[in-house]
Amino acid sequence: MVYSDNFTVLTDEKKAQYKVDFCIGCALYDECELVEEYTRFRNSHSPNPESTIPQVSGGIPKVKATVRIGGREITPLPSSGSPVIGGSGTDRLSYNHEELRDGCIMSNRHVYPIPCGEQRVADGVGKHYQIELRKDYTLDIATGTPDRWEPSQPVFISAQTGQGKNFFIENTLIPYVRDVLNYKNNTDQKVLILSNRLALQQQIKSRLKGNDDIDDAEGRIYHYGDCADVMTYQSLLQREETLKKIQAKAHSRYIYTICDEAHFFTSDAMFNPHTSEILSAIVRLFQNAIRIYMSATPYDCLEYIIKYEREYRSNSNKPQYKDESSPMAFYHFERNYSYLDVKAYSSIAELYEQIVKSVNKKKETDREKWLIFIDDKEKGEAVKGKLLAYEKERANEHGWPQVLNGADEETAKDGKAKGAKATAKAERILVANAKSKTDESYMSMVKSEELGKGTYVLITTSVLDNGVNLKGINNVVVSDMAKVKCLQMVGRARTCGEDDRKTLYIKRFGGGEVGDRLKGFDRQKAAYHNYNLAYGESRDSLRSRTRDINEFLDKYYHGSSDDWYDAEHWFGHPVSDSTKLYFNEIAKSLLDRLVPQYQAIYNEMLEEGPKAGEPQAQEGVNRTGQKYLEYQFSWFGKTYCKDDDMTFADKDKDKKAFIAFLEAYADSGEIIDGKEQMDAFCDKFTTLYDAVYPRATKDKDRSYKHLKMNILLKERSLEYEITGQPQNGPWQVVRTNITP
């Protein structure tokens, strides 16, 4: 059994170092990534975040003091006096009103926390995985051994992508089972690895030198010699009876069950009706095995895993499980996102120029590679088409090469290849989705763990957002509001060495997108309500259930294609009886939390939205979603900076260049005389203006003339005027803000 020290005596000085009350005494505090996130949220949502006036909590004034923890200088925020969310602005630590109602899930109330710093997983775990088997016929794992894993104590390994979770399983645990346990005890016991994506399963299987055949992969168990198998979570329910028989064989059962990317139970719950049943089955089937859950993002799933583990033991007919049960052994490895340069964007179109420029380098080794997540395969194909069109347009305008369009490196000024054949060795832009398992380029990428030679942009749905490794990625573009999904997407781009920096682009969301999501939640809640009317426990003994059942089936299984599609993702059939239906209990629980959470975000965005007549509305600039964007930056330990916002930074830079152009003429008093000089001025004015503001005429090839330029300067409240005769000149730029 693994225990943690819960008896540390804290001095008042030590207590003052903690930023929030419920962190006091937490073993994980110095390396916890949630602390900064919570405190930044409370700062940004405080009525007066910059105020130095002491705040009052429980009638006692509390003054901020600067202290140092682990080399970091921090300023503790005023104590809220309670972890409960939903009070005054300074009490709130998250958009999720339920997140901390029962305290932090990582506290020793729920787990035995084991801080591991930035070690590799194998070093942090140490020898805890090494077990002793009883010498009787049962060959059960011995209990009561200090600092050793036991079946009655589930294990969670919480480590950032790249810290060696799978390396530990494949290079430490499996060899231990094969070369020590089985050899010493003359057994044939195994490790079972469960994965949540076919692509991840393929990479694990490839690393373990398993079978390369992918036909019917979702329903198969892949064997690694005689001591490890790999299968997907989705196939587990189909194999339940087989797994029961395997676990009944003392000499050849699964002795360790690995739940890889364990956030699957919650992250997939909203569209996979089976995750609750799968988690329940894992806890039930593998009670005589050590259950190891692994994820870089334990925040949402941990509570449900603990709940299901506890519920099974409390309902078990075997008293020993009650007596021997213990809080989960939780190994926490410190996160480090210092390798990331984080930028913001509002529309993927804002990144087209950056993508094309970074790919169109003379040397192939200088060309950057992009991983773009767009969770809609049709939108992904559309982005590919627009990228190719953008590159062609810029090639025609500036003589750029057309690497993405397959042209040779050497390109002429008109954008056409110099007699060289366009290469067709690889797709320069690869679009992947759930059906890509039959695509040769995609499967080659998954197995080799890197984009193919000549492929520079991978646009993918969430089929690739969990566990899959890709080397050589320079830029990652995420387009999801959920923290877990964003962190997982970033983790797909593996770092190679301390100097390997990557740029992350985070999407700014607006009220319209959040409103659409709320509508989707409402539809799902209504579906669960209709299900309960049809199949749940009736509160009205006189009410006929036949009508409710018929209405439910007519709507979701005989109605519109949209309803049928939703029903496929919200309701499942037991393997034993295809006529019955069930829904995902985890999804229903998540809905109860997500609705108020997204409603709070939506209300906040409405307050941030531009008001009629404001300058930012006139210029087409919208800061809706600013607070949530800053919250997203905190996930990676970063602070939002306008210079890193693609929506505003480039506009500011271009606007400064435009103003500098006008100011240079106004300051020098230079006379613009003659047709050549006047045409050159018009061309330059037009180029600089269009870089900042929307095109002011339909003819994109025509430069603005004297009258139009003055109209535009006045419309934009720019205090300059171009004097002189419109047709014949000479012209001069003068300031209009000079008081007489």
XYZ file of C-alpha atoms in Angstrom:
740
model
C 0.000 0.000 0.000
C 1.215 3.496 -0.837
C 0.642 6.225 1.744
C 1.329 9.952 1.931
C 2.354 12.099 4.890
C -0.693 14.036 6.100
C 0.740 15.198 9.419
C 2.917 18.150 8.454
C 2.784 20.929 11.056
C 2.587 24.331 9.353
C 3.739 27.587 10.854
C 1.805 30.805 10.299
C 4.629 31.973 8.024
C 4.301 28.849 5.903
C 0.513 29.165 5.734
C 0.876 32.719 4.432
C 2.613 31.395 1.311
C -0.505 29.674 0.010
C -2.601 31.579 -2.515
C -5.938 29.936 -1.699
C -7.184 28.495 1.573
C -7.837 24.921 0.514
C -4.236 24.577 -0.752
C -2.819 24.933 2.770
C -0.776 21.849 3.531
C -1.210 20.289 0.072
C 1.790 18.182 -0.882
C 1.360 19.117 -4.538
C 1.167 22.883 -4.050
C 4.664 23.813 -5.230
C 4.204 22.033 -8.551
C 0.445 22.309 -9.092
C -0.536 23.959 -12.379
C -4.002 24.809 -11.063
C -2.868 27.360 -8.482
C -1.863 30.032 -10.985
C -4.975 29.303 -13.037
C -7.289 29.784 -10.069
C -5.597 32.925 -8.798
C -5.389 34.556 -12.221
C -9.065 33.852 -12.707
C -9.910 35.451 -9.378
C -7.702 38.438 -10.220
C -9.281 39.001 -13.628
C -12.813 38.654 -12.234
C -12.259 40.736 -9.140
C -14.272 43.989 -8.988
C -10.986 45.895 -8.605
C -8.083 43.567 -9.407
C -5.425 46.271 -9.259
C -6.519 47.622 -5.880
C -4.008 47.546 -3.044
C -6.714 48.203 -0.422
C -6.811 45.300 2.038
C -9.722 42.971 1.396
C -11.899 41.764 4.238
C -12.758 38.105 4.770
C -14.814 37.085 7.782
C -14.411 40.555 9.303
C -10.590 40.320 9.449
C -8.544 42.591 7.143
C -5.969 40.650 5.142
C -3.053 42.409 3.482
C -1.184 41.115 0.453
C 2.438 40.131 0.990
C 5.061 39.074 -1.527
C 6.770 35.769 -0.772
C 8.922 33.303 -2.637
C 8.079 29.655 -3.251
C 10.401 27.360 -5.147
C 12.211 30.287 -6.736
C 8.944 31.966 -7.805
C 7.897 35.355 -6.495
C 4.172 35.367 -5.825
C 1.586 37.678 -4.312
C -1.058 35.756 -2.360
C -4.600 36.886 -3.005
C -7.005 37.697 -0.190
C -8.394 34.568 1.386
C -11.913 33.713 0.384
C -12.477 31.837 3.600
C -14.118 29.030 1.654
C -13.503 27.028 -1.509
C -17.175 27.335 -2.435
C -17.705 29.076 -5.776
C -20.473 31.479 -6.602
C -20.065 34.205 -4.000
C -18.605 37.630 -4.665
C -16.271 38.222 -7.586
C -13.144 37.586 -5.510
C -14.504 34.234 -4.271
C -14.717 32.724 -7.731
C -11.837 30.599 -8.930
C -13.342 29.031 -12.017
C -16.187 29.237 -14.508
C -17.213 25.805 -13.210
C -19.366 26.521 -10.166
C -19.185 22.902 -8.992
C -15.457 22.329 -9.428
C -14.398 23.073 -5.852
C -17.618 22.634 -3.941
C -16.256 19.565 -2.159
C -12.684 20.799 -2.106
C -9.888 20.153 -4.569
C -10.031 16.697 -6.144
C -6.245 16.434 -5.828
C -6.327 16.842 -2.046
C -5.560 13.969 0.311
C -9.281 13.718 1.033
C -9.602 11.917 -2.260
C -6.104 10.691 -3.100
C -2.703 10.032 -1.594
C -0.779 12.722 -3.482
C 2.806 11.904 -4.405
C 4.723 14.928 -5.787
C 7.272 13.816 -8.369
C 8.592 17.134 -9.692
C 9.813 17.093 -13.287
C 11.235 13.593 -13.107
C 10.582 10.963 -15.704
C 7.665 8.703 -14.767
C 9.866 5.664 -14.139
C 11.949 7.666 -11.649
C 8.911 9.158 -9.888
C 7.204 5.782 -9.467
C 10.400 4.143 -8.251
C 9.865 0.551 -7.130
C 6.226 0.956 -6.115
C 5.116 -1.181 -9.077
C 7.112 -4.211 -7.889
C 4.765 -6.625 -6.140
C 4.782 -9.921 -4.274
C 2.406 -12.759 -5.134
C 0.967 -15.037 -2.500
C 2.414 -18.506 -2.556
C -0.974 -20.239 -2.431
C -2.944 -21.428 -5.433
C -4.654 -18.053 -5.868
C -1.413 -16.241 -6.688
C -3.158 -13.064 -5.501
C -1.092 -9.948 -4.989
C 0.120 -9.733 -1.398
C -1.410 -6.942 0.677
C 0.033 -4.769 3.406
C 3.430 -4.381 1.747
C 4.679 -0.827 2.391
C 5.181 1.356 -0.690
C 3.892 -1.261 -3.105
C 0.818 -1.234 -5.360
C -2.220 -3.353 -4.515
C -5.520 -4.073 -6.353
C -7.540 -2.389 -3.587
C -5.692 0.887 -4.212
C -6.045 2.205 -7.775
C -3.132 4.167 -9.199
C -3.201 7.398 -11.206
C -0.135 8.685 -13.071
C -0.678 12.355 -13.887
C 2.161 13.476 -16.129
C 2.540 15.934 -18.964
C 2.817 14.514 -22.452
C 6.416 13.514 -23.079
C 7.356 12.672 -19.486
C 7.472 8.950 -20.176
C 4.147 7.412 -19.143
C 4.106 4.919 -22.004
C 7.874 4.510 -21.852
C 7.498 3.349 -18.246
C 4.816 0.818 -19.217
C 6.660 -0.522 -22.248
C 10.227 -0.485 -20.949
C 9.859 -0.999 -17.207
C 6.550 -2.617 -16.295
C 6.203 -5.112 -19.162
C 9.795 -6.380 -18.867
C 9.216 -6.713 -15.097
C 6.157 -8.931 -15.660
C 7.929 -10.954 -18.313
C 11.400 -11.338 -16.786
C 10.662 -11.252 -13.050
C 7.083 -12.149 -12.132
C 6.448 -14.829 -14.732
C 9.941 -16.307 -14.526
C 10.037 -16.320 -10.726
C 6.533 -17.718 -10.221
C 6.343 -19.908 -13.317
C 3.249 -18.019 -14.508
C 1.945 -16.557 -17.739
C 0.409 -13.357 -16.402
C 0.027 -10.258 -18.571
C -0.385 -6.509 -18.842
C -3.503 -5.192 -20.597
C -3.220 -1.753 -22.216
C -6.502 -0.007 -23.026
C -6.410 2.949 -25.434
C -9.125 5.336 -26.568
C -8.237 5.968 -30.204
C -7.455 3.586 -33.018
C -4.473 5.738 -34.004
C -3.068 5.549 -30.471
C -3.622 1.806 -30.403
C -1.757 1.560 -33.696
C 1.238 3.457 -32.312
C 1.359 1.373 -29.120
C 1.030 -1.808 -31.118
C 3.728 -0.675 -33.528
C 6.113 0.138 -30.680
C 5.413 -3.265 -29.130
C 6.030 -4.903 -32.527
C 2.514 -6.265 -32.747
C 0.439 -7.258 -35.763
C 0.218 -4.491 -38.397
C -3.159 -5.612 -39.713
C -5.799 -2.938 -38.978
C -8.900 -4.704 -40.284
C -11.605 -4.767 -37.631
C -9.117 -3.138 -35.268
C -11.780 -1.820 -32.900
C -12.831 -5.310 -31.884
C -9.502 -7.042 -31.573
C -6.949 -7.773 -28.870
C -3.360 -7.397 -30.072
C -0.737 -9.569 -28.432
C 2.796 -8.607 -27.524
C 4.603 -11.894 -27.053
C 3.293 -13.633 -23.976
C 3.000 -10.765 -21.502
C 1.064 -7.771 -22.927
C -2.107 -7.160 -24.906
C -3.504 -3.963 -26.423
C -7.157 -3.225 -27.091
C -9.455 -0.209 -27.381
C -11.904 0.847 -24.711
C -14.691 0.477 -27.258
C -14.043 -3.244 -27.681
C -14.017 -3.985 -23.954
C -17.809 -4.304 -23.586
C -17.892 -6.747 -26.493
C -15.201 -8.857 -24.811
C -16.566 -8.780 -21.270
C -17.283 -12.508 -21.020
C -13.883 -13.364 -22.475
C -12.163 -11.058 -19.998
C -14.063 -12.630 -17.086
C -12.702 -16.031 -18.070
C -9.183 -14.644 -18.426
C -9.276 -13.050 -14.956
C -10.491 -16.326 -13.424
C -7.236 -18.035 -14.434
C -4.779 -17.335 -11.627
C -1.683 -18.237 -13.637
C -2.491 -16.304 -16.825
C -4.717 -13.379 -15.912
C -4.031 -9.707 -16.463
C -2.079 -8.638 -13.391
C -1.852 -4.957 -14.436
C -4.573 -3.114 -16.369
C -3.444 0.177 -17.911
C -6.127 2.764 -18.710
C -4.142 4.988 -21.057
C -5.437 8.528 -21.723
C -7.960 8.021 -18.923
C -9.619 11.387 -19.577
C -11.453 9.406 -22.267
C -14.172 8.607 -19.712
C -15.225 12.272 -19.553
C -13.836 13.888 -22.727
C -15.697 11.406 -24.958
C -18.771 11.077 -22.764
C -20.828 13.750 -24.526
C -20.772 11.861 -27.820
C -20.001 8.294 -26.721
C -22.854 6.705 -24.720
C -20.627 3.898 -23.427
C -17.845 5.578 -21.398
C -19.724 5.181 -18.108
C -20.379 1.492 -18.807
C -16.749 0.983 -19.859
C -15.379 2.535 -16.657
C -17.778 0.476 -14.561
C -16.722 -2.686 -16.407
C -13.020 -1.979 -15.869
C -13.484 -1.556 -12.125
C -15.667 -4.652 -11.967
C -13.623 -6.981 -14.204
C -10.152 -6.221 -12.906
C -10.580 -6.230 -9.124
C -7.782 -8.798 -8.866
C -5.435 -6.667 -10.969
C -3.652 -3.395 -10.307
C -5.585 -0.715 -12.179
C -3.373 2.109 -13.453
C -5.018 5.214 -14.900
C -2.784 7.559 -16.897
C -3.416 11.029 -18.315
C -1.819 14.442 -18.737
C -5.215 15.983 -17.941
C -6.774 14.397 -14.836
C -8.905 17.420 -13.900
C -12.317 16.164 -15.084
C -11.990 12.397 -15.085
C -10.367 11.884 -11.676
C -13.538 12.543 -9.707
C -15.531 9.991 -11.717
C -12.828 7.327 -11.542
C -12.654 7.692 -7.754
C -16.467 7.627 -7.547
C -16.777 4.402 -9.561
C -13.936 2.743 -7.674
C -15.517 3.586 -4.302
C -19.039 2.645 -5.346
C -17.986 -0.798 -6.518
C -16.140 -1.570 -3.286
C -18.962 -0.230 -1.097
C -21.504 -2.367 -2.980
C -19.295 -5.440 -3.095
C -20.295 -8.610 -1.316
C -16.665 -9.155 -0.432
C -15.977 -7.437 2.903
C -12.219 -7.539 2.414
C -12.501 -4.886 -0.283
C -14.139 -2.557 2.240
C -11.479 -3.232 4.856
C -8.508 -2.963 2.529
C -9.696 -0.089 0.363
C -7.591 3.044 0.370
C -7.516 6.408 -1.399
C -5.970 6.332 -4.837
C -2.181 6.607 -5.145
C -1.839 9.787 -7.202
C 1.561 10.452 -8.801
C 1.763 14.070 -9.911
C 4.530 15.220 -12.247
C 5.110 18.946 -12.581
C 4.044 20.576 -15.858
C 6.406 22.734 -17.861
C 5.143 24.662 -20.875
C 8.141 26.982 -21.125
C 8.853 25.578 -24.605
C 5.632 27.140 -25.915
C 5.214 30.578 -27.461
C 1.468 31.197 -27.219
C -0.459 33.414 -29.624
C -4.165 34.107 -30.090
C -6.338 34.245 -33.199
C -10.019 34.756 -33.943
C -10.299 33.227 -37.420
C -8.134 30.611 -39.097
C -7.887 32.978 -42.071
C -5.675 35.225 -39.912
C -3.032 32.472 -40.009
C -2.948 31.804 -43.752
C -0.154 34.280 -44.468
C 1.939 32.956 -41.572
C 1.447 29.346 -42.678
C 2.323 30.044 -46.310
C 5.395 32.128 -45.422
C 6.716 29.528 -42.967
C 6.389 26.734 -45.530
C 7.720 28.597 -48.557
C 11.390 28.598 -47.601
C 14.168 27.858 -50.064
C 15.727 25.128 -47.941
C 13.474 22.221 -47.132
C 15.063 21.965 -43.670
C 13.894 25.538 -42.903
C 10.265 24.843 -43.745
C 8.002 24.685 -40.717
C 5.372 22.041 -40.106
C 1.866 22.717 -38.826
C -0.649 20.662 -36.861
C -4.116 22.225 -37.125
C -7.098 20.887 -35.173
C -10.507 21.608 -36.697
C -13.189 19.303 -35.316
C -15.205 19.101 -38.523
C -13.929 17.198 -41.541
C -15.800 19.393 -44.032
C -14.303 22.552 -42.515
C -10.903 20.888 -42.621
C -11.191 20.281 -46.357
C -12.394 23.861 -46.804
C -9.352 25.237 -44.952
C -7.082 23.140 -47.158
C -8.695 24.591 -50.285
C -8.419 28.155 -48.983
C -4.783 27.690 -48.041
C -3.946 26.470 -51.541
C -5.894 29.347 -53.091
C -4.182 31.875 -50.805
C -0.749 30.571 -51.791
C -1.598 30.830 -55.504
C -2.873 34.377 -55.072
C 0.273 35.486 -53.253
C 2.446 33.739 -55.813
C 0.816 35.746 -58.578
C 1.148 38.998 -56.628
C 4.639 38.634 -55.173
C 6.354 35.838 -57.066
C 6.272 33.529 -54.057
C 6.892 29.800 -54.576
C 4.020 27.324 -54.298
C 5.265 24.541 -52.057
C 1.793 23.669 -50.728
C 0.476 23.430 -54.288
C 3.192 20.912 -55.109
C 5.430 23.133 -57.216
C 9.212 22.841 -57.267
C 11.275 24.999 -54.895
C 12.494 27.088 -57.813
C 9.601 29.315 -58.885
C 9.451 32.166 -61.321
C 8.143 35.642 -60.559
C 4.768 34.778 -62.060
C 4.430 31.859 -59.671
C 4.920 29.111 -62.280
C 7.475 26.348 -61.817
C 10.646 26.671 -63.927
C 10.275 23.625 -66.075
C 10.282 21.283 -63.123
C 7.572 18.738 -62.541
C 5.302 19.272 -59.576
C 6.145 16.702 -56.954
C 3.481 14.161 -56.089
C 5.498 12.150 -53.587
C 3.463 13.364 -50.637
C 0.354 15.328 -49.841
C 1.625 18.772 -48.883
C -1.570 19.310 -46.833
C -2.998 16.147 -45.281
C -6.576 16.188 -43.936
C -7.383 13.437 -41.419
C -10.576 12.280 -39.747
C -12.114 9.143 -38.245
C -12.226 7.423 -41.664
C -8.522 7.961 -42.390
C -7.471 4.542 -41.080
C -7.610 3.250 -44.653
C -5.482 6.136 -45.976
C -1.904 5.045 -46.653
C -0.355 8.466 -45.939
C -2.209 8.780 -42.642
C -1.311 5.309 -41.371
C 2.307 5.780 -42.419
C 2.371 9.001 -40.391
C 0.865 7.288 -37.342
C 3.382 4.434 -37.421
C 6.436 6.612 -38.075
C 5.204 9.218 -35.543
C 5.986 12.138 -37.861
C 4.616 13.855 -40.945
C 5.785 12.283 -44.179
C 8.545 13.881 -46.224
C 6.973 16.667 -48.210
C 3.922 16.995 -45.924
C 3.942 20.354 -44.164
C 0.407 20.805 -42.848
C -1.767 18.244 -41.072
C -5.385 19.297 -40.580
C -7.137 16.830 -38.307
C -10.233 16.282 -36.217
C -10.083 14.982 -32.641
C -9.291 11.520 -34.012
C -5.686 12.518 -33.307
C -6.095 14.539 -30.096
C -5.222 11.796 -27.613
C -1.943 10.041 -27.005
C -0.572 9.990 -30.548
C 3.002 11.260 -30.866
C 4.203 13.446 -33.735
C 7.782 14.678 -33.977
C 9.007 17.656 -35.981
C 5.919 19.859 -35.505
C 6.714 23.592 -35.191
C 3.222 25.073 -34.857
C 0.000 23.814 -33.244
C -3.382 25.435 -33.894
C -6.212 24.528 -31.489
C -9.850 25.459 -31.930
C -11.695 24.124 -28.897
C -12.957 25.788 -25.713
C -12.425 22.775 -23.458
C -9.243 22.789 -21.393
C -8.658 19.040 -21.518
C -8.967 18.911 -25.304
C -6.627 21.874 -25.808
C -3.964 20.428 -23.513
C -4.217 17.075 -25.276
C -3.941 18.701 -28.695
C -0.782 20.524 -27.665
C 0.645 17.251 -26.394
C 0.505 15.682 -29.843
C 3.546 17.735 -30.893
C 6.431 16.104 -29.070
C 9.528 18.073 -28.105
C 12.978 16.849 -29.037
C 15.590 18.461 -26.826
C 15.688 21.599 -24.704
C 15.989 23.919 -27.720
C 12.853 22.618 -29.447
C 10.402 25.529 -29.220
C 6.875 25.469 -30.575
C 4.244 28.092 -31.271
C 0.712 27.469 -30.042
C -2.228 29.371 -31.534
C -5.307 29.544 -29.279
C -8.681 30.495 -30.729
C -10.650 33.422 -29.308
C -14.328 32.494 -28.953
C -17.351 34.778 -29.085
C -20.834 34.723 -27.631
C -22.353 33.255 -30.783
C -20.195 30.119 -30.567
C -20.905 29.702 -26.859
C -24.627 30.258 -27.491
C -24.615 27.477 -30.087
C -22.959 25.169 -27.614
C -25.579 25.972 -24.995
C -28.310 25.131 -27.516
C -26.635 21.775 -28.083
C -26.549 21.134 -24.340
C -30.250 21.952 -24.112
C -31.059 19.425 -26.836
C -29.076 16.743 -25.040
C -30.735 17.522 -21.697
C -34.143 17.310 -23.378
C -33.222 13.907 -24.814
C -32.318 12.570 -21.370
C -35.591 13.985 -19.980
C -37.570 12.234 -22.733
C -35.686 9.006 -22.029
C -36.571 9.184 -18.347
C -40.239 9.775 -19.180
C -40.181 6.692 -21.382
C -37.992 4.293 -19.394
C -37.195 5.850 -16.014
C -38.957 5.411 -12.733
C -42.424 6.946 -13.015
C -43.649 9.348 -10.333
C -47.243 8.958 -11.547
C -48.676 5.463 -11.109
C -51.679 6.316 -13.320
C -49.567 7.580 -16.227
C -49.303 5.353 -19.278
C -45.700 4.645 -20.329
C -46.618 3.351 -23.799
C -47.236 6.824 -25.167
C -43.935 8.158 -23.791
C -41.990 5.216 -25.203
C -43.603 5.579 -28.630
C -42.973 9.326 -28.677
C -39.338 8.766 -27.694
C -38.745 6.145 -30.392
C -40.614 8.156 -33.041
C -38.503 11.228 -32.390
C -35.024 9.726 -32.041
C -35.201 6.600 -34.173
C -37.920 7.265 -36.748
C -37.711 11.052 -37.051
C -35.234 13.473 -38.627
C -31.704 12.443 -39.562
C -30.331 14.956 -37.025
C -32.271 13.330 -34.184
C -31.180 9.873 -35.289
C -27.527 11.017 -35.441
C -27.774 12.492 -31.940
C -29.435 9.379 -30.556
C -26.565 7.287 -31.883
C -24.179 9.347 -29.719
C -26.412 9.717 -26.649
C -27.980 6.262 -26.201
C -26.378 2.859 -26.296
C -27.504 -0.767 -26.393
C -26.231 -3.403 -23.955
C -24.264 -6.105 -25.754
C -26.519 -8.724 -24.160
C -29.811 -7.145 -25.297
C -30.000 -4.892 -28.360
C -33.650 -4.043 -27.632
C -32.768 -2.093 -24.490
C -31.313 1.383 -24.249
C -29.176 3.234 -21.730
C -27.594 6.672 -21.613
C -24.211 7.793 -20.314
C -24.489 8.643 -16.609
C -21.199 10.554 -16.778
C -22.503 12.678 -19.652
C -25.666 13.528 -17.728
C -23.614 14.558 -14.717
C -21.287 16.637 -16.886
C -24.256 18.415 -18.465
C -25.440 19.563 -15.049
C -22.067 21.268 -14.640
C -21.415 22.450 -18.167
C -24.675 24.335 -18.626
C -24.128 26.847 -15.781
C -20.434 27.016 -16.656
C -21.048 27.975 -20.293
C -23.923 30.230 -19.292
C -21.503 32.196 -17.105
C -19.045 32.441 -20.007
C -21.846 33.516 -22.356
C -23.072 36.243 -19.986
C -19.534 37.506 -19.569
C -19.063 37.699 -23.343
C -22.276 39.661 -23.744
C -20.936 42.214 -21.279
C -17.642 42.405 -23.198
C -19.272 42.865 -26.606
C -18.881 46.154 -28.490
C -21.495 48.803 -27.872
C -23.039 50.747 -30.734
C -20.928 53.733 -31.747
C -17.731 52.545 -30.069
C -14.535 52.925 -32.169
C -13.737 49.212 -31.950
C -17.157 48.418 -33.468
C -16.570 50.913 -36.266
C -13.247 49.329 -37.148
C -14.634 45.808 -37.102
C -12.596 44.858 -34.031
C -14.394 42.791 -31.429
C -12.928 42.030 -28.016
C -15.691 39.601 -27.054
C -14.191 36.621 -25.247
C -11.167 38.523 -23.937
C -11.448 37.310 -20.333
C -11.980 33.722 -21.382
C -8.999 33.977 -23.735
C -6.815 35.166 -20.867
C -8.128 32.221 -18.853
C -7.060 29.899 -21.679
C -3.555 31.378 -21.601
C -3.331 30.530 -17.889
C -3.703 26.814 -18.714
C -0.165 26.968 -20.036
C 1.171 29.292 -17.364
C 1.187 32.206 -19.811
C -0.052 35.785 -19.573
C -1.992 37.291 -22.454
C -0.193 40.044 -24.386
C -1.772 42.065 -27.177
C 1.430 41.776 -29.208
C 0.813 38.016 -29.404
C -2.761 38.370 -30.636
C -3.019 37.802 -34.379
C -6.349 39.629 -34.388
C -4.907 42.875 -33.052
C -1.118 42.785 -33.129
C -0.778 42.792 -36.912
C -3.447 45.466 -37.250
C -1.605 47.676 -34.757
C 1.695 47.095 -36.514
C 0.211 47.911 -39.917
C -1.639 50.914 -38.535
C 1.579 52.276 -37.054
C 3.265 51.840 -40.439
C 0.406 53.718 -42.140
C 0.540 56.573 -39.618
C 4.345 56.712 -39.893
C 4.003 57.053 -43.676
C 1.619 60.012 -43.330
C 3.608 61.547 -40.477
C 6.837 61.442 -42.467
C 5.279 63.564 -45.232
C 3.603 65.916 -42.749
C 6.775 66.345 -40.714
C 9.088 66.998 -43.658
C 6.622 69.108 -45.615
C 7.661 67.221 -48.768
C 5.848 68.317 -51.920
C 4.365 65.552 -54.062
C 4.602 66.892 -57.583
C 4.212 65.352 -60.997
C 2.285 62.296 -62.177
C 5.002 59.784 -61.270
C 5.305 60.968 -57.659
C 1.541 61.292 -57.229
C 0.904 57.778 -58.592
C 3.603 56.357 -56.344
C 2.024 58.094 -53.330
C -1.441 56.730 -54.222
C -0.089 53.194 -54.585
C 1.738 53.325 -51.240
C -1.253 54.893 -49.459
C -3.560 52.187 -50.857
C -1.262 49.310 -49.850
C -0.802 50.575 -46.302
C -4.485 51.483 -45.848
C -5.744 48.087 -47.072
C -3.393 46.302 -44.642
C -5.279 47.938 -41.742
C -8.851 48.512 -42.918
C -11.281 46.696 -45.224
C -10.969 47.436 -48.933
C -12.898 50.653 -49.680
C -13.706 49.974 -53.362
C -14.813 46.916 -55.304
C -11.909 47.186 -57.748
C -9.060 45.611 -55.752
C -6.464 46.523 -58.395
C -7.195 50.245 -58.407
C -5.348 52.677 -56.127
C -7.249 55.313 -54.167
C -7.101 58.829 -55.635
C -6.909 62.292 -54.054
C -10.607 62.693 -53.191
C -11.040 59.114 -51.952
C -7.927 59.289 -49.789
C -9.211 62.392 -47.994
C -12.639 60.792 -47.486
C -11.013 57.713 -45.941
C -8.801 59.786 -43.647
C -11.874 61.624 -42.357
C -13.941 58.424 -41.941
C -11.185 56.850 -39.854
C -10.732 60.020 -37.751
C -7.109 60.216 -38.833
C -5.998 63.804 -38.407
C -4.296 64.283 -41.756
C -5.349 65.859 -45.046
C -3.878 65.826 -48.532
C -4.018 69.357 -49.930
C -3.536 70.601 -53.497
C -5.262 70.185 -56.831
C -6.743 66.661 -57.075
C -5.760 66.109 -60.720
C -2.730 68.288 -61.327
C -1.155 68.727 -57.905
C 1.125 69.450 -56.323
C 0.005 67.680 -53.136
C 1.104 68.006 -49.545
C 0.199 66.045 -46.390
C -0.764 68.311 -43.495
C -1.968 67.697 -39.944
C -5.516 68.772 -39.172
C -5.247 68.667 -35.366
C -3.170 71.844 -35.040
C -5.047 74.446 -33.024
C -4.752 78.062 -34.260
